[in-house]
mmCIF file of C-alpha atoms in Angstrom:
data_model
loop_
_atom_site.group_PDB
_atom_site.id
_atom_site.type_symbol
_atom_site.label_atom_id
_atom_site.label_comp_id
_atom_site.label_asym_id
_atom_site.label_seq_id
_atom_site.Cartn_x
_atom_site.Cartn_y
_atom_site.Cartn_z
ATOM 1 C CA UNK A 1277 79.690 49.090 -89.837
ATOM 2 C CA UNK A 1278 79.711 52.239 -91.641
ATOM 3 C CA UNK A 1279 77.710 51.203 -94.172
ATOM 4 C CA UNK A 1280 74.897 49.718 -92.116
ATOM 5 C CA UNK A 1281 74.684 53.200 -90.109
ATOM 6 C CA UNK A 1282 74.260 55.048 -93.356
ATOM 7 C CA UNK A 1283 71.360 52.562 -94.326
ATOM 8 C CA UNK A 1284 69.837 53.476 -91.367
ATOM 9 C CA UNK A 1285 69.876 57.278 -91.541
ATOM 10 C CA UNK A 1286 68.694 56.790 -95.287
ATOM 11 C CA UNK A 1287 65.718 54.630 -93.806
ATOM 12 C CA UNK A 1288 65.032 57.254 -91.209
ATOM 13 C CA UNK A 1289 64.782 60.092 -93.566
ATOM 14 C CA UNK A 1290 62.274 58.581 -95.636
ATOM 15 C CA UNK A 1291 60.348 57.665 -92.782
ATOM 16 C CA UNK A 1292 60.668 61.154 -91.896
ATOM 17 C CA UNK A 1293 59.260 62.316 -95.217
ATOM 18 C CA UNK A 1294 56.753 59.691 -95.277
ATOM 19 C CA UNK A 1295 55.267 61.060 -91.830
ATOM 20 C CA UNK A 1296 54.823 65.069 -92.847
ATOM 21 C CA UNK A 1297 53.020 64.523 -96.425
ATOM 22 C CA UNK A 1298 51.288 66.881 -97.597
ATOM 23 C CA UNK A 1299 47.303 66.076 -98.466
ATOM 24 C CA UNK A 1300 45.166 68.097 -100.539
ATOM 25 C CA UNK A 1301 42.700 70.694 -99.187
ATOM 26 C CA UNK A 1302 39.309 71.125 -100.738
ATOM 27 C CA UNK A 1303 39.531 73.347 -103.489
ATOM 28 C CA UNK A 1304 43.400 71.298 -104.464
ATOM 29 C CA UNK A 1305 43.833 68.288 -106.097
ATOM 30 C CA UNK A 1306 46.541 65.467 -107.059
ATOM 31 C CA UNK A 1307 47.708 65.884 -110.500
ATOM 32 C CA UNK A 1308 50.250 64.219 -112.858
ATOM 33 C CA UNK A 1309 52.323 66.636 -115.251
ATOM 34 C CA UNK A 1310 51.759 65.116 -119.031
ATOM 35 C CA UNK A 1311 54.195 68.231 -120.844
ATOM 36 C CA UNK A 1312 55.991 70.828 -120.113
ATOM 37 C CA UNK A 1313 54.654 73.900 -122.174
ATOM 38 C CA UNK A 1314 57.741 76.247 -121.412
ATOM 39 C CA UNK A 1315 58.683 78.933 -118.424
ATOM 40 C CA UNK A 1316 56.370 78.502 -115.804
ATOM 41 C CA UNK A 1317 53.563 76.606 -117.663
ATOM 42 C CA UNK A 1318 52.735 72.528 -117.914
ATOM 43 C CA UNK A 1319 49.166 70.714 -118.883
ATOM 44 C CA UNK A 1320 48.913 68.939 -116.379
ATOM 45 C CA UNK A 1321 46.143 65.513 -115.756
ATOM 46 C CA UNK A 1322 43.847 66.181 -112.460
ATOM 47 C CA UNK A 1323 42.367 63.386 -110.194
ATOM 48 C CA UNK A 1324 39.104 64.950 -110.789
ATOM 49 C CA UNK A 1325 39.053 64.179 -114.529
ATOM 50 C CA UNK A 1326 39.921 67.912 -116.153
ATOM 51 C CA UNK A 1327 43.574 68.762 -117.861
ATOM 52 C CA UNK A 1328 44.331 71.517 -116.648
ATOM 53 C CA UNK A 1329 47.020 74.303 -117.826
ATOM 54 C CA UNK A 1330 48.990 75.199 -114.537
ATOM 55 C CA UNK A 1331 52.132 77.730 -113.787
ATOM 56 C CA UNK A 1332 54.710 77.582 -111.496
ATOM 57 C CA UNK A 1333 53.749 80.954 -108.838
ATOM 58 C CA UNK A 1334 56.777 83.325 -108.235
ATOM 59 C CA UNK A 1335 57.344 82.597 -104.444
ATOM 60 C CA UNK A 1336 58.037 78.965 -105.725
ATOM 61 C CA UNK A 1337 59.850 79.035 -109.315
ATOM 62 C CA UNK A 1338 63.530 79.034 -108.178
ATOM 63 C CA UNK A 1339 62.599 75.833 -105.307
ATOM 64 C CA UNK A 1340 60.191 73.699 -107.467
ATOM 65 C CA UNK A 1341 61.430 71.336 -110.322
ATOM 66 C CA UNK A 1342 58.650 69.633 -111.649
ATOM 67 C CA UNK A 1343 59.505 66.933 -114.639
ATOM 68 C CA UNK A 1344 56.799 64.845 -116.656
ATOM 69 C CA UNK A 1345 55.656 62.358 -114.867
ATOM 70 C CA UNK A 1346 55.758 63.776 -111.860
ATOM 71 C CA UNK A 1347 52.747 63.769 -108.927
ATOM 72 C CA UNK A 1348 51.937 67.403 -107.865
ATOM 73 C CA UNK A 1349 49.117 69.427 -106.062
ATOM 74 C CA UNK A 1350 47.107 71.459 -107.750
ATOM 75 C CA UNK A 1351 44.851 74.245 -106.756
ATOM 76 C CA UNK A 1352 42.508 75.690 -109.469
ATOM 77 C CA UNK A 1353 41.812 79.496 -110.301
ATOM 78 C CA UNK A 1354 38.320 80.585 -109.038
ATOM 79 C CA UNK A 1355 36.964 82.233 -112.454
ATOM 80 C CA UNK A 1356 38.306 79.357 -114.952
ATOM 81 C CA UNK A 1357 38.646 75.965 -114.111
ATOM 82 C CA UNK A 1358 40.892 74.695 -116.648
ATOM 83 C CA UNK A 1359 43.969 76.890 -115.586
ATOM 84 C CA UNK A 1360 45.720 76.460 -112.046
ATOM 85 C CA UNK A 1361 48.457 76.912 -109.755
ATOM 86 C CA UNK A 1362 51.133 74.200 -109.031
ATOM 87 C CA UNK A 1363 51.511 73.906 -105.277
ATOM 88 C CA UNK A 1364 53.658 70.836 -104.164
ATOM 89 C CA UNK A 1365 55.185 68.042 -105.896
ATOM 90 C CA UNK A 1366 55.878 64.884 -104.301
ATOM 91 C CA UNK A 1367 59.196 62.316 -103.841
ATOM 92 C CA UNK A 1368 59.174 58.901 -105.064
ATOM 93 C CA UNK A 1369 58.990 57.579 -101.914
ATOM 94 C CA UNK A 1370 55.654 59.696 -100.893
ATOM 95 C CA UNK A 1371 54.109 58.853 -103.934
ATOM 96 C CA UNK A 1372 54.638 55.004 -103.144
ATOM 97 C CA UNK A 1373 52.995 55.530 -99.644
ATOM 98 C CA UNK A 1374 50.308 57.797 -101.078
ATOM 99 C CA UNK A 1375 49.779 54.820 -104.159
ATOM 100 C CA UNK A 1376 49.596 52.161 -100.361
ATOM 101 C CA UNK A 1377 46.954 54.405 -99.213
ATOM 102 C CA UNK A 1378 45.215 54.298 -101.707
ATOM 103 C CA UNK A 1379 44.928 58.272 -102.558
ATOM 104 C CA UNK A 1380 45.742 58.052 -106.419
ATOM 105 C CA UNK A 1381 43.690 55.467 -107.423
ATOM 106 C CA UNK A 1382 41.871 57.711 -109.877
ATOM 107 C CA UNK A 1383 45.617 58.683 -111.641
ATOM 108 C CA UNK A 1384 46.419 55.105 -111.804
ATOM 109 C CA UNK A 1385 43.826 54.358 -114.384
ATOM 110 C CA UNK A 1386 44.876 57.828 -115.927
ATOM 111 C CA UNK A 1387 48.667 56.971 -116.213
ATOM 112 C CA UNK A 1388 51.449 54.183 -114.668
ATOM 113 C CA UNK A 1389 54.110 55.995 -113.140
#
């Protein structure tokens, strides 16, 4: 019985996580981190089509462990596109209900997760 009740708080959680994602405002976009460039810095692959070179801000290096392969948001500077900030990254399981929704159908013909 104990195992069935942990099941269920496991499948409750995710449901939980699934029901507060976090969706891109205007001037953001999905992206999918290619390399890892060293301290705060990764190239990163954007939904809309440009690789960009993104950091890690301050208020967010010590919570935010970003690996390759991983789906993040990504809000570009103003005065150069190809350089950004890295805003969110996203669980497994919200990037299999974001892949359901059909949000990253433009990274799936980038890159297979």
């Amino acid at each position: 019985m104990g195992l069935k009740k942990r099941e269920e708080e496991i499948r409750q959680q995710q449901e939980d996580e699934i029901r507060r994602i976090k969706l891109p405002r205007p001037p953001e976009t999905f992206g999918i981190v290619e390399q890892r460039l060293g301290g705060r810095r990764m190239s990163i692959r954007c939904l809309d089509g440009i690789k960009r070179i993104c950091r890690i801000p301050g208020r967010l290096k010590r919570q935010l462990w970003v690996r390759e392969g991983d789906v993040v948001i990504v809000e570009p500077w103003e005065y150069d596109n190809k350089k950004g900030d890295l805003i969110f990254k996203y669980r497994h399981s919200q990037v299999d209900w974001l892949k359901r929704q059909g949000k990253l159908k433009g990274l799936e013909s980038l890159e297979e997760f």
